[in-house]
Short mmCIF file of C-alpha atoms in Angstrom, two decimals:
data_model
loop_
_atom_site.label_atom_id
_atom_site.label_comp_id
_atom_site.label_asym_id
_atom_site.label_seq_id
_atom_site.Cartn_x
_atom_site.Cartn_y
_atom_site.Cartn_z
CA MET A 59 -68.85 -39.05 -23.35
CA ALA A 60 -71.20 -41.10 -25.30
CA HIS A 61 -74.35 -40.39 -22.70
CA LEU A 62 -73.32 -37.05 -23.05
CA THR A 63 -73.88 -36.85 -27.17
CA ARG A 64 -77.44 -38.00 -26.37
CA PHE A 65 -78.37 -34.27 -25.29
CA GLY A 66 -77.21 -33.17 -28.50
CA ASP A 67 -75.84 -29.93 -26.87
CA ARG A 68 -72.82 -29.03 -27.77
CA ARG A 69 -72.18 -26.39 -25.43
CA GLY A 70 -73.42 -29.15 -22.69
CA SER A 71 -70.79 -31.64 -23.67
CA ILE A 72 -68.36 -29.09 -23.50
CA ALA A 73 -69.03 -27.97 -20.20
CA ALA A 74 -68.93 -31.49 -18.94
CA ALA A 75 -65.59 -32.17 -20.84
CA VAL A 76 -64.33 -28.79 -18.70
CA THR A 77 -65.85 -29.89 -15.39
CA VAL A 78 -64.29 -33.28 -15.64
CA LEU A 79 -60.91 -31.88 -16.67
CA LEU A 80 -60.98 -29.43 -14.01
CA LEU A 81 -61.64 -31.92 -11.42
CA LEU A 82 -58.91 -34.06 -12.21
CA LEU A 83 -56.56 -30.94 -12.28
CA GLY A 84 -58.01 -29.36 -9.10
CA GLY A 85 -58.11 -32.83 -7.36
CA GLY A 86 -54.89 -33.75 -8.25
CA LEU A 87 -53.22 -30.51 -7.52
CA VAL A 88 -55.27 -30.39 -3.45
CA ALA A 89 -53.93 -33.99 -3.18
CA LYS A 90 -50.32 -33.29 -4.31
CA ALA A 91 -50.55 -30.29 -1.67
CA LEU A 92 -52.01 -32.55 1.02
CA THR A 93 -49.66 -35.30 0.62
CA ARG A 94 -46.70 -32.87 0.74
CA PRO A 95 -45.16 -32.50 3.80
CA GLU A 96 -45.21 -29.15 6.01
CA ALA A 97 -42.82 -26.47 5.66
CA PRO A 98 -40.10 -27.54 8.02
CA ALA A 99 -40.46 -26.37 11.72
CA GLN A 100 -38.75 -23.34 12.41
CA PRO A 101 -37.34 -22.18 16.04
CA PRO A 102 -37.63 -18.31 17.06
CA ALA A 103 -35.24 -16.18 14.99
CA ALA A 104 -32.12 -15.18 17.42
CA GLU A 105 -30.14 -11.55 17.28
CA ALA A 106 -26.66 -12.66 16.82
CA VAL A 107 -25.53 -11.97 20.33
CA ALA A 108 -23.93 -13.83 23.03
CA PRO A 109 -25.89 -16.70 24.62
CA THR A 110 -28.07 -15.99 27.72
CA THR A 111 -27.00 -18.93 29.67
CA ALA A 112 -23.33 -19.28 29.85
CA PRO A 113 -21.80 -22.10 29.96
CA PRO A 114 -20.35 -23.19 32.90
CA VAL A 115 -16.79 -22.35 33.77
CA ALA A 116 -13.93 -21.64 36.29
CA PRO A 117 -15.21 -19.81 39.28
CA GLN A 118 -16.13 -16.12 38.55
CA ALA A 119 -12.67 -15.11 40.73
CA THR A 120 -10.43 -17.12 38.46
CA THR A 121 -11.98 -16.31 35.36
CA PRO A 122 -10.20 -14.22 32.94
CA THR A 123 -12.55 -10.88 33.14
CA THR A 124 -10.49 -8.29 31.33
CA ARG A 125 -12.49 -7.59 28.26
CA PRO A 126 -10.75 -6.31 24.85
CA GLY A 127 -9.51 -2.55 25.27
CA ALA A 128 -10.66 -2.52 29.01
CA GLY A 129 -7.27 -1.10 30.22
CA PRO A 130 -3.63 -1.82 30.29
CA ALA A 131 -1.98 -4.70 28.86
CA LYS A 132 -1.25 -7.41 31.72
CA PRO A 133 -2.26 -11.04 30.81
CA SER A 134 -4.29 -12.16 33.45
CA SER A 135 -3.07 -15.63 34.88
CA ALA A 136 -3.90 -19.28 33.54
CA SER A 137 -7.39 -20.17 35.58
CA SER A 138 -7.22 -23.69 36.69
CA PRO A 139 -10.36 -24.38 35.02
CA ASP A 140 -12.53 -27.46 35.41
CA PHE A 141 -13.26 -28.39 32.29
CA GLY A 142 -16.16 -30.77 31.69
CA PRO A 143 -16.26 -34.12 30.38
CA ILE A 144 -13.82 -34.81 27.38
CA MET A 145 -13.29 -37.44 25.43
CA GLU A 146 -10.36 -39.03 22.95
CA PRO A 147 -10.70 -38.18 19.39
CA SER A 148 -12.80 -40.42 17.28
CA PRO A 149 -14.62 -39.64 14.27
CA PRO A 150 -18.47 -40.06 14.04
CA VAL A 151 -20.33 -42.65 11.98
CA SER A 152 -23.95 -42.01 13.09
CA LEU A 153 -26.00 -40.11 14.77
CA ASP A 154 -29.37 -40.55 16.82
CA ILE A 155 -31.77 -37.77 18.02
CA PRO A 156 -35.00 -39.89 18.90
CA SER A 157 -37.19 -36.81 19.75
CA ILE A 158 -37.18 -35.66 16.24
CA GLY A 159 -36.92 -39.18 14.50
CA VAL A 160 -33.15 -38.44 13.06
CA GLY A 161 -31.38 -41.63 12.58
CA THR A 162 -28.94 -41.79 10.26
CA LYS A 163 -25.69 -43.96 9.08
CA GLY A 164 -23.10 -42.98 7.26
CA ILE A 165 -21.86 -39.84 8.22
CA VAL A 166 -19.36 -37.95 5.19
CA ASP A 167 -16.72 -35.65 6.35
CA LEU A 168 -17.23 -31.95 5.40
CA ALA A 169 -14.42 -29.24 4.25
CA LEU A 170 -14.32 -25.50 3.67
CA ASP A 171 -14.86 -24.27 -0.05
CA LYS A 172 -12.42 -21.82 -1.48
CA ASP A 173 -14.00 -18.56 0.67
CA GLY A 174 -13.73 -20.63 3.50
CA LYS A 175 -17.76 -21.50 4.16
CA LEU A 176 -18.22 -25.06 5.34
CA GLN A 177 -19.56 -27.06 2.13
CA ALA A 178 -23.00 -29.01 2.87
CA PRO A 179 -23.23 -33.21 2.21
CA THR A 180 -23.91 -33.23 -1.28
CA ASP A 181 -26.25 -36.53 -0.23
CA PHE A 182 -29.17 -35.07 0.64
CA ALA A 183 -29.74 -38.26 2.69
CA LYS A 184 -26.48 -37.99 4.76
CA ALA A 185 -25.47 -35.90 7.65
CA GLY A 186 -21.83 -34.61 7.29
CA TRP A 187 -19.27 -33.74 10.11
CA TYR A 188 -16.52 -30.84 10.03
CA ALA A 189 -13.51 -33.18 9.85
CA ALA A 190 -10.63 -30.31 10.05
CA GLY A 191 -12.40 -29.53 13.88
CA PRO A 192 -12.90 -31.72 16.60
CA THR A 193 -14.30 -34.92 16.61
CA PRO A 194 -17.67 -35.28 18.49
CA GLY A 195 -16.89 -35.62 22.48
CA GLU A 196 -13.78 -33.80 22.16
CA PHE A 197 -13.18 -30.37 23.78
CA GLY A 198 -14.42 -27.56 21.70
CA PRO A 199 -17.26 -27.57 18.63
CA ALA A 200 -18.03 -30.12 16.88
CA VAL A 201 -19.99 -29.39 13.79
CA ILE A 202 -22.62 -31.70 11.76
CA GLY A 203 -24.49 -30.05 9.01
CA ALA A 204 -27.31 -31.89 7.09
CA HIS A 205 -29.85 -30.77 4.92
CA VAL A 206 -33.41 -29.47 5.56
CA ASP A 207 -34.97 -30.57 2.19
CA SER A 208 -34.27 -31.56 -1.31
CA LYS A 209 -35.80 -30.70 -4.32
CA SER A 210 -38.55 -32.95 -3.65
CA GLY A 211 -38.98 -33.43 -0.19
CA PRO A 212 -37.75 -33.73 3.59
CA ALA A 213 -33.97 -34.43 4.18
CA VAL A 214 -32.31 -35.45 7.35
CA PHE A 215 -32.39 -32.16 9.28
CA TYR A 216 -36.02 -31.43 8.50
CA ARG A 217 -37.31 -31.74 11.71
CA LEU A 218 -34.44 -29.70 13.39
CA GLY A 219 -36.17 -26.35 14.08
CA ALA A 220 -38.49 -28.57 16.43
CA LEU A 221 -35.70 -29.48 18.62
CA ARG A 222 -35.88 -28.42 21.95
CA LYS A 223 -33.57 -27.86 24.97
CA GLY A 224 -33.06 -30.99 27.09
CA ALA A 225 -33.13 -33.21 24.14
CA GLN A 226 -30.63 -36.28 23.67
CA VAL A 227 -28.19 -36.62 20.92
CA SER A 228 -26.43 -39.22 20.49
CA VAL A 229 -23.19 -39.60 18.24
CA HIS A 230 -21.70 -42.99 17.63
CA ARG A 231 -17.95 -43.28 16.90
CA LYS A 232 -15.55 -45.15 14.67
CA ASP A 233 -13.97 -46.28 18.11
CA GLY A 234 -17.34 -47.80 19.25
CA SER A 235 -18.07 -45.34 21.88
CA THR A 236 -21.00 -43.25 22.14
CA ALA A 237 -20.77 -39.31 22.93
CA ARG A 238 -24.16 -38.20 24.34
CA PHE A 239 -25.02 -34.67 24.10
CA VAL A 240 -28.09 -32.91 25.50
CA VAL A 241 -29.67 -29.91 23.74
CA ASP A 242 -28.92 -26.25 25.40
CA ARG A 243 -30.94 -24.20 22.83
CA VAL A 244 -31.76 -23.92 19.27
CA ALA A 245 -32.11 -20.82 17.40
CA ARG A 246 -32.22 -19.27 14.04
CA TYR A 247 -30.06 -16.39 12.50
CA SER A 248 -29.73 -14.94 8.82
CA LYS A 249 -26.95 -16.23 6.92
CA ALA A 250 -26.21 -12.64 6.39
CA ASP A 251 -25.38 -12.17 10.03
CA PHE A 252 -24.42 -15.49 11.08
CA PRO A 253 -22.94 -15.58 14.30
CA THR A 254 -19.70 -17.55 13.51
CA ALA A 255 -17.92 -16.97 17.10
CA MET A 256 -20.68 -18.05 18.76
CA VAL A 257 -21.38 -21.09 16.42
CA TYR A 258 -17.54 -21.96 15.77
CA GLY A 259 -15.65 -20.48 18.57
CA ASP A 260 -14.01 -21.13 21.80
CA THR A 261 -16.49 -23.67 24.15
CA LYS A 262 -15.07 -22.40 27.64
CA GLY A 263 -13.85 -25.80 28.79
CA ARG A 264 -16.75 -27.94 27.62
CA ALA A 265 -16.68 -30.47 24.54
CA GLU A 266 -20.03 -29.33 22.74
CA LEU A 267 -21.59 -30.24 19.30
CA ARG A 268 -23.30 -27.94 17.12
CA LEU A 269 -26.12 -29.05 14.49
CA ILE A 270 -26.81 -26.93 11.45
CA THR A 271 -29.25 -27.14 8.84
CA CYS A 272 -31.32 -24.24 6.71
CA GLY A 273 -34.13 -22.14 7.48
CA GLY A 274 -36.45 -19.39 7.02
CA ALA A 275 -37.89 -18.82 3.89
CA PHE A 276 -36.38 -19.91 0.51
CA ASP A 277 -34.93 -17.64 -2.03
CA HIS A 278 -35.74 -18.67 -5.38
CA ALA A 279 -33.40 -16.65 -6.86
CA THR A 280 -30.19 -18.12 -5.02
CA GLY A 281 -31.34 -21.63 -4.79
CA HIS A 282 -31.22 -21.47 -1.07
CA TYR A 283 -32.73 -20.68 2.20
CA VAL A 284 -31.78 -17.05 3.76
CA ASP A 285 -31.48 -18.43 7.50
CA ASN A 286 -29.53 -21.09 9.32
CA ILE A 287 -31.07 -23.22 12.43
CA VAL A 288 -28.34 -24.13 14.96
CA ALA A 289 -28.82 -26.09 17.64
CA PHE A 290 -26.12 -25.88 20.49
CA ALA A 291 -25.63 -29.24 22.86
CA HIS A 292 -22.79 -30.10 25.14
CA LEU A 293 -21.54 -33.36 25.97
CA THR A 294 -22.69 -35.27 29.29
CA SER A 295 -21.07 -38.64 28.61
CA MET B 296 8.52 32.41 8.72
CA ARG B 297 8.70 31.07 12.05
CA THR B 298 4.99 30.35 12.10
CA THR B 299 4.97 28.58 8.94
CA SER B 300 8.04 26.26 9.41
CA LYS B 301 5.92 24.98 12.37
CA ILE B 302 2.92 24.30 10.36
CA ALA B 303 4.88 22.60 7.93
CA ALA B 304 6.53 20.64 10.74
CA VAL B 305 3.09 19.96 12.10
CA ALA B 306 1.95 18.67 8.42
CA LEU B 307 4.97 16.43 7.86
CA GLY B 308 4.32 14.94 11.16
CA THR B 309 1.08 14.14 10.70
CA THR B 310 1.47 12.97 7.18
CA ALA B 311 4.36 10.71 8.51
CA LEU B 312 1.92 9.55 11.35
CA VAL B 313 -0.72 8.71 8.74
CA PRO B 314 0.73 5.28 7.34
CA PHE B 315 1.48 4.07 11.01
CA LEU B 316 -2.48 4.78 11.96
CA GLY B 317 -3.81 3.17 8.59
CA ALA B 318 -1.39 0.16 9.38
CA GLY B 319 -2.65 0.00 13.08
CA VAL B 320 -6.45 -0.14 11.85
CA ALA B 321 -5.59 -2.38 8.88
CA GLN B 322 -4.03 -4.96 10.78
CA ALA B 323 -6.68 -4.98 14.17
CA ALA B 324 -7.60 -8.49 13.50
CA ASP B 325 -10.55 -10.59 15.35
CA GLY B 326 -11.43 -14.07 14.69
CA SER B 327 -11.86 -17.46 15.88
CA THR B 328 -9.60 -20.01 15.34
CA MET B 329 -8.98 -23.65 16.17
CA ALA B 330 -6.18 -26.06 16.48
CA THR B 331 -7.04 -30.17 16.81
CA LEU B 332 -3.53 -31.10 18.61
CA ARG B 333 -2.57 -34.91 17.13
CA PRO B 334 0.77 -36.37 17.70
CA VAL B 335 4.04 -35.55 16.78
CA ALA B 336 5.40 -37.43 13.38
CA LEU B 337 8.04 -40.03 14.84
CA ASN B 338 7.67 -38.91 18.71
CA GLY B 339 4.79 -41.36 19.30
CA VAL B 340 3.17 -40.09 22.06
CA PRO B 341 -0.02 -40.97 22.45
CA ALA B 342 -1.69 -37.64 23.26
CA ASN B 343 -4.67 -35.40 21.63
CA GLY B 344 -6.13 -32.08 22.27
CA THR B 345 -7.99 -29.28 20.97
CA ALA B 346 -6.78 -25.34 21.24
CA MET B 347 -9.09 -22.72 20.94
CA VAL B 348 -7.52 -19.04 20.18
CA THR B 349 -9.75 -16.06 20.12
CA VAL B 350 -8.19 -12.76 18.49
CA THR B 351 -9.23 -9.70 19.31
CA GLY B 352 -7.41 -6.65 18.14
CA ASN B 353 -3.55 -7.37 19.91
CA ARG B 354 -5.01 -9.39 22.39
CA ILE B 355 -5.95 -13.41 22.49
CA ASN B 356 -7.55 -15.57 24.51
CA VAL B 357 -6.62 -19.09 24.72
CA THR B 358 -8.30 -22.25 26.00
CA MET B 359 -6.87 -25.86 25.64
CA ALA B 360 -7.63 -28.88 26.62
CA ALA B 361 -5.10 -31.86 26.01
CA SER B 362 -4.57 -35.80 27.37
CA GLY B 363 -2.35 -38.54 27.32
CA LEU B 364 0.69 -36.61 27.97
CA LEU B 365 3.35 -37.69 30.26
CA PRO B 366 1.70 -37.30 33.73
CA ASP B 367 3.06 -34.77 36.12
CA ASN B 368 5.72 -33.13 34.64
CA PRO B 369 6.00 -29.75 32.79
CA HIS B 370 4.75 -29.41 29.54
CA ALA B 371 6.12 -26.34 27.47
CA ALA B 372 3.35 -24.95 25.27
CA HIS B 373 3.51 -22.16 22.66
CA ILE B 374 1.90 -20.65 19.54
CA HIS B 375 4.95 -20.96 16.78
CA PHE B 376 4.51 -18.86 13.70
CA GLY B 377 7.57 -17.94 11.23
CA ALA B 378 6.77 -15.70 8.07
CA SER B 379 8.91 -18.37 6.21
CA ALA B 380 7.94 -21.57 7.66
CA ARG B 381 5.37 -24.22 5.94
CA HIS B 382 2.49 -22.86 8.80
CA GLU B 383 1.84 -26.88 9.58
CA CYS B 384 3.06 -29.60 11.89
CA PRO B 385 6.58 -31.40 11.13
CA THR B 386 6.54 -34.16 9.16
CA ALA B 387 9.08 -37.31 9.36
CA SER B 388 11.01 -35.71 6.52
CA ASP B 389 11.72 -33.21 9.04
CA ASP B 390 14.15 -35.52 10.57
CA THR B 391 17.28 -33.64 9.63
CA SER B 392 19.44 -35.67 11.95
CA GLY B 393 17.99 -38.62 11.09
CA ASP B 394 17.95 -40.07 14.63
CA GLY B 395 14.34 -41.35 14.37
CA THR B 396 12.88 -38.29 16.14
CA LEU B 397 12.26 -34.94 15.77
CA ASN B 398 13.08 -32.29 18.06
CA THR B 399 11.84 -28.71 18.13
CA THR B 400 14.25 -27.03 16.16
CA GLU B 401 13.72 -29.32 13.59
CA GLY B 402 10.19 -29.03 13.60
CA GLY B 403 11.35 -24.99 12.79
CA PRO B 404 10.80 -25.42 9.22
CA ALA B 405 7.46 -26.08 9.60
CA TYR B 406 6.06 -23.91 12.51
CA GLY B 407 8.57 -21.53 13.13
CA ASP B 408 9.98 -19.48 16.06
CA ILE B 409 7.91 -19.29 19.62
CA VAL B 410 5.74 -16.38 19.54
CA VAL B 411 3.63 -16.60 22.42
CA SER B 412 4.35 -19.08 25.30
CA LEU B 413 1.35 -20.29 27.25
CA THR B 414 2.51 -20.06 30.55
CA LYS B 415 0.16 -20.36 33.23
CA THR B 416 1.44 -17.26 35.37
CA GLY B 417 3.91 -14.02 34.32
CA ASP B 418 5.27 -13.50 30.99
CA THR B 419 4.12 -14.85 27.94
CA SER B 420 6.50 -13.58 25.49
CA PRO B 421 9.37 -16.20 23.70
CA LYS B 422 11.50 -15.46 26.43
CA SER B 423 9.22 -17.38 28.47
CA GLY B 424 9.77 -20.39 26.32
CA LEU B 425 11.33 -22.69 28.64
CA ALA B 426 9.86 -21.16 31.75
CA VAL B 427 9.30 -24.45 32.74
CA ASP B 428 7.99 -23.74 36.26
CA ARG B 429 5.48 -21.78 35.08
CA PHE B 430 3.86 -24.22 32.31
CA ASP B 431 0.98 -26.67 32.87
CA THR B 432 2.48 -30.29 34.62
CA ALA B 433 -0.37 -32.39 33.26
CA PRO B 434 -1.61 -34.07 36.33
CA GLY B 435 -3.41 -37.27 34.80
CA GLY B 436 -2.04 -37.01 31.59
CA LYS B 437 -4.15 -33.98 31.04
CA ILE B 438 -3.87 -30.30 30.56
CA GLN B 439 -6.75 -27.77 30.88
CA TYR B 440 -5.67 -24.34 30.11
CA GLU B 441 -7.56 -21.43 30.03
CA ARG B 442 -5.76 -17.82 29.66
CA GLY B 443 -7.38 -14.55 28.65
CA SER B 444 -5.93 -11.03 27.47
CA ILE B 445 -2.74 -12.16 26.17
CA ASN B 446 -0.63 -9.38 24.27
CA VAL B 447 0.57 -9.95 20.88
CA SER B 448 2.02 -7.87 17.78
CA SER B 449 -0.09 -7.08 14.91
CA ASP B 450 1.86 -9.34 12.82
CA VAL B 451 1.33 -12.25 15.08
CA ALA B 452 -2.45 -11.32 15.52
CA GLN B 453 -2.63 -11.38 11.81
CA ALA B 454 -0.85 -14.68 11.32
CA ILE B 455 -3.22 -16.25 13.87
CA VAL B 456 -6.45 -14.84 12.13
CA ASP B 457 -5.04 -16.19 8.62
CA GLY B 458 -4.23 -19.58 9.99
CA LYS B 459 -0.60 -19.58 9.52
CA SER B 460 0.08 -20.53 13.60
CA VAL B 461 0.79 -23.57 15.32
CA VAL B 462 -0.10 -25.11 18.79
CA VAL B 463 2.94 -27.15 20.02
CA VAL B 464 3.10 -28.73 23.36
CA HIS B 465 6.58 -30.38 24.25
CA GLY B 466 7.45 -32.68 26.48
CA VAL B 467 8.23 -36.57 25.31
CA ASP B 468 9.13 -39.58 27.31
CA HIS B 469 10.71 -41.51 24.68
CA ASN B 470 11.64 -44.44 27.20
CA ASN B 471 8.61 -44.66 29.21
CA ASP B 472 10.33 -44.32 32.11
CA GLY B 473 7.88 -41.65 33.93
CA LYS B 474 10.40 -38.76 33.61
CA TYR B 475 12.25 -36.46 31.52
CA ASP B 476 16.02 -38.21 31.01
CA GLY B 477 18.65 -39.82 28.65
CA ASN B 478 21.80 -38.33 27.82
CA THR B 479 20.59 -36.22 24.40
CA LYS B 480 20.57 -32.36 26.07
CA SER B 481 18.03 -30.24 24.63
CA ASP B 482 18.72 -28.33 21.33
CA LEU B 483 17.16 -25.29 22.89
CA ASP B 484 18.76 -25.76 26.33
CA PRO B 485 21.42 -27.90 27.13
CA SER B 486 20.77 -28.07 30.91
CA LEU B 487 17.43 -30.12 29.79
CA PRO B 488 17.15 -33.42 28.28
CA THR B 489 15.71 -33.66 24.85
CA GLU B 490 12.59 -34.91 26.26
CA ALA B 491 11.87 -32.02 28.17
CA THR B 492 11.25 -30.18 25.08
CA ASP B 493 10.83 -32.18 21.94
CA PRO B 494 7.34 -31.44 20.48
CA ALA B 495 4.68 -34.09 21.49
CA ILE B 496 1.37 -32.78 19.74
CA CYS B 497 0.77 -30.10 17.43
CA GLY B 498 -1.88 -28.40 15.49
CA VAL B 499 -2.26 -25.41 13.18
CA LEU B 500 -4.63 -22.73 14.20
CA ALA B 501 -6.97 -22.61 11.49
CA ALA B 502 -10.10 -19.85 11.09
CA ALA B 503 -13.19 -21.02 12.01
CA PRO B 504 -15.73 -21.92 8.99
CA ALA B 505 -17.11 -18.33 7.53
CA GLY B 506 -20.64 -18.12 7.98
CA GLY B 507 -23.57 -20.41 7.89
CA MET B 508 -24.04 -23.77 5.50
CA ASP B 509 -26.21 -24.12 2.38
CA THR B 510 -27.97 -26.93 3.70
CA GLY B 511 -31.48 -26.87 1.61
CA ALA B 512 -32.93 -27.13 -1.87
CA GLY B 513 -36.33 -25.62 -0.73
CA GLY B 514 -38.41 -28.81 -1.75
CA THR B 515 -40.35 -28.58 1.73
CA SER B 516 -40.53 -24.69 1.66
CA ASP B 517 -43.98 -22.92 1.69
CA SER B 518 -44.62 -23.36 -2.28
CA SER B 519 -47.40 -26.25 -1.38
CA THR B 520 -49.71 -23.25 -0.07
CA GLY B 521 -49.45 -22.41 -3.82
CA MET B 522 -50.50 -25.42 -5.23
CA LEU B 523 -53.35 -26.05 -2.60
CA ALA B 524 -55.02 -22.84 -3.73
CA LEU B 525 -54.33 -23.33 -7.53
CA GLY B 526 -56.04 -26.53 -6.70
CA GLY B 527 -58.61 -25.56 -4.72
CA GLY B 528 -59.49 -22.59 -7.44
CA LEU B 529 -59.94 -25.20 -10.14
CA LEU B 530 -62.12 -27.25 -8.49
CA LEU B 531 -64.40 -24.33 -7.67
CA ALA B 532 -64.19 -23.83 -11.25
CA ALA B 533 -65.30 -27.46 -11.95
CA ALA B 534 -68.25 -26.86 -9.72
CA GLY B 535 -69.65 -24.15 -12.02
CA THR B 536 -69.17 -25.65 -15.39
CA GLY B 537 -70.62 -28.87 -13.72
CA THR B 538 -73.46 -26.83 -12.75
CA PHE B 539 -73.76 -25.39 -15.63
CA THR B 540 -73.86 -28.88 -17.77
CA ALA B 541 -76.26 -30.38 -15.05
CA ARG B 542 -78.83 -27.49 -15.96
CA LYS B 543 -78.44 -28.00 -19.67
CA ALA B 544 -79.19 -31.78 -19.19
CA ARG B 545 -82.16 -30.87 -16.95
CA ASN B 546 -83.55 -28.42 -19.30
CA ARG B 547 -83.54 -31.43 -22.05
CA ALA B 548 -84.77 -33.85 -19.78
#
């Protein structure tokens, strides 16, 4: 500042001081914005309808095809379905998804809140497993959820929206075994119109996995994202 | 006079029907439920499984997978419910006989009566509860069961959706000799040994989670764009005041 007073012009020195201040503030903000992570990847929004690729189940002839409300009341005979690979129950201990850089240890148990909604892990650095449902590898949809971000930056499932069909997902289990899944599809659903039956319902003879995080716009009023991103995967071995 | 009374009768009839129609609509329950099947207390069967029941009105679709059961023997499987039952799987304290095992009757206070028989063919009502020739025989100890469009009453449909029904797969080889035998007769059918009907694995059909999850705090949502714009604007302003300062300095020089 000393060399500025040499000019003897108060307006000049004030302008110089303001310049320095603006440079510091502006530069700081730009630097912060640039070093801050990009908004998380988003898969295309999906309609809440049945998946286009039906999971392979029993041959057509033996699959019960009677739809609700489509005629008289006669239970179809049970088919002799050929279920896919199914593992013994064992809770998950860690999760690896190499294609999106997820390698998380110490999976916590998740439960439902009083409204029946699945609670997220309290720890932004941990994934959680819906412990009242099947363990990953058992018949049915095992559910693992994790945060996309914390208040300050990316969390465990920050890149879930970038996951693609065919990607490998490995769940290491307490009994020492590993359940290996392959991703069938990744979709984004409005929380207001969440396809509960598709995500948590019958998996038609397959051991499947659901990976859930948040997506879409962030609603500052509620403090929550408006969408969920869901990855659907099935057990291969 | 006659017409009036006819109208009155019709009106009365309609009024009488309304509550039933209302009840029908109110009880048309829809929902996805799931039970993780685990060994019944005391009976020591090393088996596990999952049952999934989808309710649409008065119809249910059932898929079930289990493993670790006594192979090649019929395993009666049911959905149980009792309005006054505890809606859970029995525990060791339900062994009222004190014989160290649980039979189906002892489990009753926990899971109630049979409301659906998960037979492979034919009738699925409680009447088929012990139709041993129509249940899965668990080749290799495994059951892979899928059956659609089973009719249930509105009460049962509602109980399932509400998470109050219980899936039980029966058949326990207590003495590990590969078949159902022994001197103790079944509490349900004295022509069968108790091994054929004792509960092996059990799970409460719980409603699937409601809706999605709140899994983000917004730290990476798009507010960094605003920060970039503000920072850029300040830098631009700095360029302006900087030019002014420089010009002043030059004028003085």
